[in-house]
XYZ file of C-alpha atoms in Angstrom:
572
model
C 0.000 0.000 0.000
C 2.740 1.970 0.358
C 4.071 1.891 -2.893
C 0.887 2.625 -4.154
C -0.038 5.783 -1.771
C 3.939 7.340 -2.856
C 3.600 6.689 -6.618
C 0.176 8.237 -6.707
C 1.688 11.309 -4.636
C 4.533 11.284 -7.274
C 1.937 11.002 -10.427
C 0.217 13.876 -8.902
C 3.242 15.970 -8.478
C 4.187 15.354 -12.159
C 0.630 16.270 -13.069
C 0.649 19.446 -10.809
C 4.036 20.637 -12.224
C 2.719 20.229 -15.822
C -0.608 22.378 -15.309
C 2.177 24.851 -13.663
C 3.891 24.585 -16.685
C 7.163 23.479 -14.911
C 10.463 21.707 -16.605
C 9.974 18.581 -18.468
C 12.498 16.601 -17.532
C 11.361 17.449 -13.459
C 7.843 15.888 -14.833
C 8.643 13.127 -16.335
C 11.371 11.919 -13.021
C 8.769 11.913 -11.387
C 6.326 9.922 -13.251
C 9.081 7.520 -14.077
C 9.568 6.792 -10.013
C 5.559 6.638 -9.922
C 6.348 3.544 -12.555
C 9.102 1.810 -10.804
C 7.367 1.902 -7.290
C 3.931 1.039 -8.864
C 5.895 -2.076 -10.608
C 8.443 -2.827 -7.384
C 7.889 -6.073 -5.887
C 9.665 -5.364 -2.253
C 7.673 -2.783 0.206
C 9.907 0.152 -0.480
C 9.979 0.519 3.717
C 11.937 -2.530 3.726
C 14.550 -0.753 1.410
C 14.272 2.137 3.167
C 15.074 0.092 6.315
C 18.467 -1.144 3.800
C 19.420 1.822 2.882
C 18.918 0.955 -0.760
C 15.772 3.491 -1.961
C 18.646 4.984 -3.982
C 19.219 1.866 -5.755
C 15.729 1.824 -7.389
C 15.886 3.743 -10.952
C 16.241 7.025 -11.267
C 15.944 7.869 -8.026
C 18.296 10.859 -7.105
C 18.885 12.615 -3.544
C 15.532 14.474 -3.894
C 13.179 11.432 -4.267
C 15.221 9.586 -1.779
C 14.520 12.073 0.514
C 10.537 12.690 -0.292
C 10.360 8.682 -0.004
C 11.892 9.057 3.864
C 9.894 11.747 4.817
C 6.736 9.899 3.638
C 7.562 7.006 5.339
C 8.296 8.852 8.385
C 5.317 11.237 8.654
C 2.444 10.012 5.961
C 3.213 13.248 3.789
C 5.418 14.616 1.378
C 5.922 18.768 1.964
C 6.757 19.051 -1.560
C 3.277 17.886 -2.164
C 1.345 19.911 0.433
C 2.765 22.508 -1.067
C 2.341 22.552 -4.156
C -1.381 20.712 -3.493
C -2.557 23.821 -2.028
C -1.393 26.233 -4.507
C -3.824 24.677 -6.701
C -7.888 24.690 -6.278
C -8.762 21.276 -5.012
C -11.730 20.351 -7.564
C -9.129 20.996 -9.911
C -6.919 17.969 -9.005
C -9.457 15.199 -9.873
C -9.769 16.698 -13.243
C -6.349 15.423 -13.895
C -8.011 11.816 -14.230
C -10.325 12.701 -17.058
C -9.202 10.653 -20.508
C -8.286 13.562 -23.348
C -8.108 16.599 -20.491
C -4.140 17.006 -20.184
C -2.612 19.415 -17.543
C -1.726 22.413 -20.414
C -5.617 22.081 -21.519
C -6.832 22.402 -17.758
C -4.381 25.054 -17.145
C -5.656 27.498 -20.149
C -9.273 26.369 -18.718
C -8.372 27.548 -15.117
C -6.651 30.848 -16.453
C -8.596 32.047 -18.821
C -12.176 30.815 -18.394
C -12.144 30.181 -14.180
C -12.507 26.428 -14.158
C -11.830 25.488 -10.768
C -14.231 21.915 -10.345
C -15.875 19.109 -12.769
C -19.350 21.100 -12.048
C -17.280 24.306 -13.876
C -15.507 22.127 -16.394
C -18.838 21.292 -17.267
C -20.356 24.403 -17.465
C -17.969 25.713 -20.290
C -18.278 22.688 -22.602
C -21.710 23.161 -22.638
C -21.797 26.824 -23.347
C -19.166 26.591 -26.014
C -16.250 28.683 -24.559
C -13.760 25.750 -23.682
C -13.775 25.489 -27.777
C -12.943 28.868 -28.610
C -10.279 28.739 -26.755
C -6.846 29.113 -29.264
C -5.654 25.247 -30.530
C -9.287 23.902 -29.198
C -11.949 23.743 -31.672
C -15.396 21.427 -31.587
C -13.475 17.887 -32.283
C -11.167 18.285 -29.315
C -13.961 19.436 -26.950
C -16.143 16.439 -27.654
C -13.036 14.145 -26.962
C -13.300 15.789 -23.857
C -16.860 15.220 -23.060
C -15.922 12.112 -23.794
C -13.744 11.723 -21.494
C -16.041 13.086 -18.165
C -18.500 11.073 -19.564
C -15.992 7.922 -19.203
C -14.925 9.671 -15.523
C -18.286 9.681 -14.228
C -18.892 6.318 -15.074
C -15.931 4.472 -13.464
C -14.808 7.185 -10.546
C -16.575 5.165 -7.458
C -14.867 1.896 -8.765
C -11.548 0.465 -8.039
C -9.483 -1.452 -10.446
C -9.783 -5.322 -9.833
C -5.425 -5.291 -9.903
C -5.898 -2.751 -7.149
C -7.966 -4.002 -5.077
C -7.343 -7.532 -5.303
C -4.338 -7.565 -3.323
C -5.669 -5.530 -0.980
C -8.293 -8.363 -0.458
C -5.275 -11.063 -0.079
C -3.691 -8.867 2.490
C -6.289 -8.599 4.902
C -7.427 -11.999 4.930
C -4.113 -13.081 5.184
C -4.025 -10.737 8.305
C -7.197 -12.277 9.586
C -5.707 -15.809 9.097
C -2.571 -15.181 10.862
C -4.227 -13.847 14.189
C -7.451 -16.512 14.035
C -6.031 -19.433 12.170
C -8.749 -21.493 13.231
C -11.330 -19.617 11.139
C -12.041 -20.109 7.326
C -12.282 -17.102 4.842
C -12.585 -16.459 1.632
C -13.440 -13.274 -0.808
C -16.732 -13.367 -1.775
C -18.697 -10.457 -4.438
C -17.729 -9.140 -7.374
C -13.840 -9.213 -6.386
C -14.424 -13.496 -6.540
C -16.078 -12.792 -9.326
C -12.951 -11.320 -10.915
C -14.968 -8.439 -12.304
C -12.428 -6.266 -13.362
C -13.417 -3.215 -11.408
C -15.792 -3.273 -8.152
C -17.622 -0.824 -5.765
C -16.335 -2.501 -2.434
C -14.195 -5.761 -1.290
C -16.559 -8.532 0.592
C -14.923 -10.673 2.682
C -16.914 -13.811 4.666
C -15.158 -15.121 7.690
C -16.910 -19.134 9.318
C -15.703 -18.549 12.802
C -18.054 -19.479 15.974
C -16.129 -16.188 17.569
C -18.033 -13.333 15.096
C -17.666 -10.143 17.521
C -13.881 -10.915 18.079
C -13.125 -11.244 14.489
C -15.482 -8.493 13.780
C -13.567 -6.601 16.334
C -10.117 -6.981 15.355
C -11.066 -6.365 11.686
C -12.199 -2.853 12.650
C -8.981 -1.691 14.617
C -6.772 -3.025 11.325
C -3.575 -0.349 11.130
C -4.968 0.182 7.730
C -8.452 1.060 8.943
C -9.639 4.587 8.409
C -12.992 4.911 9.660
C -15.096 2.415 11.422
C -17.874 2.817 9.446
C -19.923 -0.513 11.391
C -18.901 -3.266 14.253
C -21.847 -5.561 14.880
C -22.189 -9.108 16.110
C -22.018 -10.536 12.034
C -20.658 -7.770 10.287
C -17.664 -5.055 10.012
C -17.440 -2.394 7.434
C -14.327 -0.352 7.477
C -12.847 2.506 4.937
C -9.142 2.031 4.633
C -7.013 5.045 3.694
C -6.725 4.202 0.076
C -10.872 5.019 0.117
C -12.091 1.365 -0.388
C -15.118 0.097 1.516
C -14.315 -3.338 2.814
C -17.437 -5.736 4.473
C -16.827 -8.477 6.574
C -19.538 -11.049 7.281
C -19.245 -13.979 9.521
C -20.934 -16.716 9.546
C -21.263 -20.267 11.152
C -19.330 -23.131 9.225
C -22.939 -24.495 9.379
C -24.188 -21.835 6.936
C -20.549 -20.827 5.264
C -21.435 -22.461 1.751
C -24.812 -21.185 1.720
C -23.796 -17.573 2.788
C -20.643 -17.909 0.290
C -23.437 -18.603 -2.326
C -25.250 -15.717 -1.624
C -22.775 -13.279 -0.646
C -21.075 -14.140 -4.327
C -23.618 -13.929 -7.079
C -24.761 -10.913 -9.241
C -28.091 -9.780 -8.101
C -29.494 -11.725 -11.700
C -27.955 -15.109 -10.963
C -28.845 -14.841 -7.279
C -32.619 -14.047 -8.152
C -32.590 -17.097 -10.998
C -31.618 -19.385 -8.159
C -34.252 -18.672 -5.631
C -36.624 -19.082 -8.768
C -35.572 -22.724 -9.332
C -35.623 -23.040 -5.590
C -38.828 -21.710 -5.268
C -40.204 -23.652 -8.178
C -39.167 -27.090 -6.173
C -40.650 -26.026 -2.732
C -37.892 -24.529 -1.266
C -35.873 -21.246 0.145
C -32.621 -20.472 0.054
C -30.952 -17.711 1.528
C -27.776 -16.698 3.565
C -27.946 -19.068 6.004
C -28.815 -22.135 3.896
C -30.852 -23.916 1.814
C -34.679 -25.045 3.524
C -38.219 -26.489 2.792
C -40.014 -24.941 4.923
C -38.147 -24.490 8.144
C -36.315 -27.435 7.834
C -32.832 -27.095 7.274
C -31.527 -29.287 4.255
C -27.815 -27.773 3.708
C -25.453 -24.586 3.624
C -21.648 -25.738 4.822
C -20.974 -25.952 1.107
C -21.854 -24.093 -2.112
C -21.450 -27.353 -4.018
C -24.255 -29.561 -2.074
C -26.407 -26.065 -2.702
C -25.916 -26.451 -6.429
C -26.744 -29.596 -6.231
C -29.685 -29.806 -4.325
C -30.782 -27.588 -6.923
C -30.299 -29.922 -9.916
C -27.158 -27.910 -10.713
C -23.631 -28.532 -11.256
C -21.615 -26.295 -9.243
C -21.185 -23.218 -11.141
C -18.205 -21.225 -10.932
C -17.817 -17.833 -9.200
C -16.542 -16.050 -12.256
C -19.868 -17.368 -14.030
C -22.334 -15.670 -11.911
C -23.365 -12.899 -13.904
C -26.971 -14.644 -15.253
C -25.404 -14.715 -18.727
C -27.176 -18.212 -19.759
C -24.885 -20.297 -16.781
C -27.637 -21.596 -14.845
C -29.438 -22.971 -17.861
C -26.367 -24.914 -18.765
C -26.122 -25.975 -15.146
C -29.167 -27.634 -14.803
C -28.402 -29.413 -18.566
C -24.635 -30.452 -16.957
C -23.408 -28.828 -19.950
C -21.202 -25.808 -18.004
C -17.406 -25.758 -20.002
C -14.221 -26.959 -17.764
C -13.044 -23.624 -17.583
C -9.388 -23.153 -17.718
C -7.324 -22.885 -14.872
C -4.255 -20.942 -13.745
C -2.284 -24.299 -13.694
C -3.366 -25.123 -17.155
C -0.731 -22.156 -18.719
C 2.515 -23.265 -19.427
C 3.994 -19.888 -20.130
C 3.897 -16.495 -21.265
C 4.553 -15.001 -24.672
C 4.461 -11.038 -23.976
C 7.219 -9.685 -21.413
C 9.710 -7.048 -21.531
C 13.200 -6.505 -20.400
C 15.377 -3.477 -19.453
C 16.176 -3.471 -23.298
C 13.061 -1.528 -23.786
C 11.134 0.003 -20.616
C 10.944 -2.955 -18.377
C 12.642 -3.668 -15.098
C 14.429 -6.826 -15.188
C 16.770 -9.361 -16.940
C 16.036 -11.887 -19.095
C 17.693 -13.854 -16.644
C 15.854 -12.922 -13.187
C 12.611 -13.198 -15.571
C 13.471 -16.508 -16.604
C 14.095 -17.754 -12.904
C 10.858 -16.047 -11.648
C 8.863 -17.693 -14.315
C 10.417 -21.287 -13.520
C 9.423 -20.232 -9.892
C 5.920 -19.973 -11.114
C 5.954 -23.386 -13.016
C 6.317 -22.342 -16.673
C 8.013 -23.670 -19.447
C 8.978 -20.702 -21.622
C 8.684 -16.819 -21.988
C 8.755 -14.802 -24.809
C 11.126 -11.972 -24.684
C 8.699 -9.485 -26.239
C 10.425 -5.605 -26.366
C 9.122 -2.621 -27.777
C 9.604 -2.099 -31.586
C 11.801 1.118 -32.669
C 8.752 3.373 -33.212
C 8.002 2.969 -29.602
C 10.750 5.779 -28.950
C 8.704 6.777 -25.369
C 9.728 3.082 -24.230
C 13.485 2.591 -25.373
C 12.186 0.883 -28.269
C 14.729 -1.625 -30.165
C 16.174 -0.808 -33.053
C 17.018 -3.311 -35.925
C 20.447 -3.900 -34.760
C 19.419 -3.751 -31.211
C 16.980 -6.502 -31.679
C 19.451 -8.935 -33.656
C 21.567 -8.402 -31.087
C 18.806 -9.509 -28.706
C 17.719 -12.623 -30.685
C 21.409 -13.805 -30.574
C 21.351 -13.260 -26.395
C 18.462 -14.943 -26.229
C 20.150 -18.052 -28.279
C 23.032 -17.483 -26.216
C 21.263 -18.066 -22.915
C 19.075 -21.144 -24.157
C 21.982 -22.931 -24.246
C 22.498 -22.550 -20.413
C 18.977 -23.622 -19.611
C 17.327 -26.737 -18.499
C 13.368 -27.784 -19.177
C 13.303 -24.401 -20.325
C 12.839 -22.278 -23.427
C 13.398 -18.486 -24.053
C 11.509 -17.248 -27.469
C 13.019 -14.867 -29.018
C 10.218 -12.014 -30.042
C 9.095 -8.469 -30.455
C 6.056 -6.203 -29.717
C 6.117 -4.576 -32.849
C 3.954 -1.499 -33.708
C 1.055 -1.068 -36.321
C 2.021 1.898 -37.767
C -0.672 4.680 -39.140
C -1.196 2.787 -42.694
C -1.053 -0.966 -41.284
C 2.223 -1.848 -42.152
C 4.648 -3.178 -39.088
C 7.399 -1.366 -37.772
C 10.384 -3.933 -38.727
C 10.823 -5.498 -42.268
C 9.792 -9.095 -43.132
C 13.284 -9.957 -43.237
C 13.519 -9.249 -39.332
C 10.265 -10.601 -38.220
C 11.114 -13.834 -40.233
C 14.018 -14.410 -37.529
C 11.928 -13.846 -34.573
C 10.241 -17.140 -32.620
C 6.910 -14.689 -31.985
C 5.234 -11.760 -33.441
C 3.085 -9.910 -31.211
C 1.926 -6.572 -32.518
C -0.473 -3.631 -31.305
C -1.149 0.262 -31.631
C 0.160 2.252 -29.836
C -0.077 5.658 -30.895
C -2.845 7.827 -33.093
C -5.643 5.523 -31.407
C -8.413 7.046 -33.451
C -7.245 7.255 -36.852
C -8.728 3.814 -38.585
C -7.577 1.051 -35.775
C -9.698 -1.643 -37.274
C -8.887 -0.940 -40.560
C -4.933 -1.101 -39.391
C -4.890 -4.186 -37.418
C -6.661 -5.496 -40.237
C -4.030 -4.707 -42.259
C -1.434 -5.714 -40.045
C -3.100 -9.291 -39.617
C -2.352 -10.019 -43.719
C 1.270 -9.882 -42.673
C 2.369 -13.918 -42.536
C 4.722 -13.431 -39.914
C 1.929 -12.154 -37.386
C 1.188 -14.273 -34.464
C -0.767 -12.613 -31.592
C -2.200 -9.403 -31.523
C -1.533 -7.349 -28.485
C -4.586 -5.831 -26.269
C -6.734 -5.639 -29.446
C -9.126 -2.777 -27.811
C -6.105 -0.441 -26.245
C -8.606 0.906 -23.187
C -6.940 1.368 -19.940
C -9.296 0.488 -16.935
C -10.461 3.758 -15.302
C -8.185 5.862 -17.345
C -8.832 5.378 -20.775
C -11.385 3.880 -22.950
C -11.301 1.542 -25.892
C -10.361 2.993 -29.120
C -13.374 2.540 -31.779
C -12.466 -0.392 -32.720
C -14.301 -3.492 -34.487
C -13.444 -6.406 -32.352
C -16.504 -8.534 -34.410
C -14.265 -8.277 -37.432
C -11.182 -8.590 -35.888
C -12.092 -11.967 -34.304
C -13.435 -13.119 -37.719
C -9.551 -12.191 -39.665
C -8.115 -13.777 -36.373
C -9.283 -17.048 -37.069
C -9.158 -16.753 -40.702
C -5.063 -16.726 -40.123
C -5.196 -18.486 -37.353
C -3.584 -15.258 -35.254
C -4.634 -15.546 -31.525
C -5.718 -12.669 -29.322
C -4.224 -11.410 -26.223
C -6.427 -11.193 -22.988
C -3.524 -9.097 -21.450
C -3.722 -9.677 -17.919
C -2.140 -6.348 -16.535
C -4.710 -5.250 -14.269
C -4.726 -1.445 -16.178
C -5.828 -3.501 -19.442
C -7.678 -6.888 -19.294
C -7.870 -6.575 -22.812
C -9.465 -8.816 -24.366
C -12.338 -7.887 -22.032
C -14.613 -10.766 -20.743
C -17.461 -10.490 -23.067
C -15.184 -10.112 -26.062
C -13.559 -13.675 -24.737
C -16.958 -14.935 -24.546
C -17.781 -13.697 -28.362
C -14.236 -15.451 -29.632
C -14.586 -18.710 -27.732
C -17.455 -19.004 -29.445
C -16.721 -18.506 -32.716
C -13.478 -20.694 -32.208
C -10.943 -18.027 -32.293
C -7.592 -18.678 -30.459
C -6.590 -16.573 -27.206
C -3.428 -15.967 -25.387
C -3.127 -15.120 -21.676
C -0.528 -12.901 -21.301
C 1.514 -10.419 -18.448
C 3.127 -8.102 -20.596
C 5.251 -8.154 -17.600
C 7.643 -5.501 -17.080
C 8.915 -6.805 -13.974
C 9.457 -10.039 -13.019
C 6.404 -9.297 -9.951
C 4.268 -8.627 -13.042
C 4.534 -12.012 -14.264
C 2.068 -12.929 -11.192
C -0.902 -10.630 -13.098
C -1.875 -14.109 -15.327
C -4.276 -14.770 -12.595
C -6.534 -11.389 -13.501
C -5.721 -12.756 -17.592
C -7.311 -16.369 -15.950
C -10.261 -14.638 -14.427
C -11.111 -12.916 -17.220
C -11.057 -15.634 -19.765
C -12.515 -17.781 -17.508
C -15.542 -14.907 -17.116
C -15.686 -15.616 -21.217
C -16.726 -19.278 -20.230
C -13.003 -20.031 -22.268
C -11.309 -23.497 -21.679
C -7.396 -24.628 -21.783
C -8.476 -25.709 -25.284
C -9.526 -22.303 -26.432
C -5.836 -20.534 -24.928
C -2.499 -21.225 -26.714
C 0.296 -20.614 -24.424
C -1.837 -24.041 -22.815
C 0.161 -25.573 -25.055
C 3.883 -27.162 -24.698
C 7.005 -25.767 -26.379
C 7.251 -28.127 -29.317
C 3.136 -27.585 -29.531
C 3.613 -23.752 -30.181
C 6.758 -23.959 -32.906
C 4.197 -26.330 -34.538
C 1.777 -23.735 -34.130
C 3.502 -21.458 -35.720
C 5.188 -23.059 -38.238
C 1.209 -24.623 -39.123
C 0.248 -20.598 -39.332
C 2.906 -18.801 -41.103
C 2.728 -21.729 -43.798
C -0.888 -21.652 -44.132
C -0.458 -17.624 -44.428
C 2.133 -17.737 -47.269
């Protein structure tokens, strides 16, 4: 949480000195540290308590500095400062998609925008477009972009919040480790943003759990302590719930406590419909209690298979339940490795090496080593030579390893007309292809990926829809037609699993598993913490009811060279 709480303050701070119009290269050091703690592993106290903050990139004596004095009292001066020399409304503008700091500045200066409520105000009436380099087209943008704000601003990222989940329960485990929890709501769910986390705790103690859960360090505000339930706001503003139950009603309330309001009311139909009620404390004809320790004997008291939590959403599951036809969704231990992660060679973190030895950790059997293509100049993007070079380390290093394999590869941008950013000649030599946009998202992206796809030596296509979760929406994008070329060249899709992007989204997965189109479940890891995000790439696909058989990086080394050497033949 830490790391999370200093590279927002330093994001804002970047943010704050642009609107004030302030040196570049002070801006972008500090969004660069926002990066590296957002993507460091370690809690940056414990290298604080080493001595070693200065070791992290790009961290000079200033940062250093604002990172101790954080650590040590909560705040950052620099901040304060600088915080209150700017109206407060004005500093959650900063999130809106399309509104950059030098827009909202002119805004503030010129036409008095100090809140949303103003920023408003001025669209409406026409004068934020007559101000100099605005015009109609970039206004709407805008409006596009509160419009998107609005929507998402009371929901938290399922990456965020997610680990936040993991940490408390952990917490709870380690002081009552007689107790069973689990998450339960839209977080188990794996939706990938939600309102508030739900925890449910089967302990015959409720008021001491409840009781400790209040007084957590992280706690804000108590918001509720009863005998069953705790609500609490932590500092980082999320609402957290925590029920507790019996281990006599634990599957029943886990049931309830889990399901979208749709599936949960289609289940006390069929209940209903068979002279029975079901409810939070178990499953009953009339008051008779027939079961509730697990959700599985609920199910199936029901005439349903047990239907899994990322299913829930009353999107045609239940009927399939009660036929015994629900898919064997694929599971985290069903993917053998990843084929999108970057190295220090282009903007990532880590090693080739340190990657390769975290991934092993995790059980995998190959990475591909997938750096930014030369157009990418923002991210240190490989040149031509640069990336020979690369493929021959990459050979290099294979050699050394053992029931492992290193794939030499490239995320290589679709430029403005469609065409790729290396030659044939130098995507011929790579192991994978992945490719995406990355720049000029509104000028023709269907039409360019299209494009792009005709290219032989294509193999994946890289978050197809290029929305960032709560920051920026999809570009306008086809995805119908897009799935259709997919599995015309037998290209597979990304569901990237970094929790910003979960692109594919869910109901796109759902739309290409059933047309047959091939996925990949990747990290696009630029750390080697990141390559623990395939979980959120799981939950997603399994949300878009997609098996092991539907995912390629299911498959085993020798399964994906056949892959691809079956694809780019077929192509040519």
């Amino acid at each position: 949480m830490e790391n999370d709480q200093i590279a927002e303050i330093f994001e804002r701070l970047a943010d704050i000195l642009e609107f004030q119009g302030e040196n570049p290269f002070k801006i972008n050091a500090y969004r660069k540290a926002s990066r590296v703690l957002k993507d460091l592993p370690l809690n940056i106290r414990e290298l604080h308590e080493q001595r070693k903050v200065a070791t992290l990139p790009g961290f000079g004596t200033a940062l250093v500095k604002k990172v101790e004095q954080f650590l040590t009292t909560g705040k950052i001066s620099k901040y304060e400062q600088l915080k209150n020399a700017v109206p407060a409304g004005l500093l959650q503008l900063l999130d809106i998609q399309n509104l950059g700091p030098r827009t909202l500045a002119a805004a503030h200066k010129k036409l008095g925008v100090k809140n949303l409520d103003d920023l408003v105000k001025v669209i409406e009436n026409g004068k934020l477009a007559a101000l100099p380099g605005m015009g109609e087209k970039k206004v709407n943008k805008i409006k596009e972009g509160v419009d998107f704000y609005l929507s998402v601003s009371e929901r938290f990222r399922l990456g965020d919040a997610y680990p936040v989940a993991e940490e408390i329960i952990q917490r709870l485990q380690n002081q009552f480790p007689e107790i069973s929890l689990s998450m339960a709501g839209s977080i188990r769910r794996m939706k990938e943003t939600v309102h508030d986390l739900d925890i449910l705790a089967a302990t015959e103690n409720s008021k001491e759990v409840i009781d400790f859960f209040v007084q957590m360090p992280e706690v804000e505000i108590a918001i509720a302590a009863g005998e069953t339930k705790g609500s609490v706001r932590l500092q980082n503003k999320m609402q957290v719930d925590l029920r507790a139950v019996s281990s006599r009603n634990f599957g029943a309330a886990l049931q309830y406590f889990t399901g979208s309001q749709a599936h949960n009311i289609k289940i006390r139909g069929i209940a209903k419909k068979q002279g029975l009620k079901i409810n939070e404390y178990g499953l009953f004809r009339d008051d008779n209690f027939i079961c509730g320790e697990t959700e599985d004997e609920i199910y199936k008291s029901l005439g349903l298979q047990w239907i899994a939590p990322e299913l829930r959403e009353d999107r045609g599951e239940v009927e399939a339940a009660a036929q015994n036809h629900l898919p064997e969704l694929i599971k985290l231990s069903d993917i053998k490795g990843d084929l999108h992660v970057h190295t220090i060679g282009s903007d990532g973190h880590s090693r080739m090496e340190n990657l390769v030895a975290a991934a092993k950790k995790l059980g995998h059997q190959y990475l591909a080593i997938c750096d930014h293509s030369r157009s990418a100049g923002y991210a240190n993007g490989l040149s031509a030579e640069r990336l020979l070079a690369q493929i021959e380390a990459i050979k290099n290093l294979n050699k050394s390893l053992t029931d492992f394999t290193l794939f030499s590869g490239s995320e290589v941008d679709i430029l403005d007309d469609g065409s790729l950013d290396f030659p044939d000649e130098i995507l011929a030599r790579l192991d994978i292809v992945v490719v995406s946009i990355h720049s000029n998202f509104q000028k023709n992206p269907t039409e360019r990926i299209l494009t792009a796809m005709e290219n032989p030596h294509v193999d994946i296509i890289a978050h197809p829809t290029g929305r960032l979760i709560n920051k920026r929406d999809s570009y306008q994008v086809d995805i119908s037609k897009i799935i259709e070329k997919a599995i015309e060249k037998n290209i597979a899709l990304e569901i990237n699993s970094h929790p910003w992007r979960l692109d594919l989204n869910d109901q796109h997965v759902r739309v290409a598993v059933e047309k047959g189109a091939l996925l990949a479940i990747n990290t696009d890891a630029h750390h080697v913490d990141n390559l623990n995000y395939l979980k959120f790439g799981v939950g997603t696909a399994r949300r878009g009811w997609a098996t092991a058989k539907n995912v390629i990086n299911t498959l085993t080394i020798q399964q994906i060279r056949n892959w691809k050497k079956q694809r780019t033949v077929r192509q040519k």
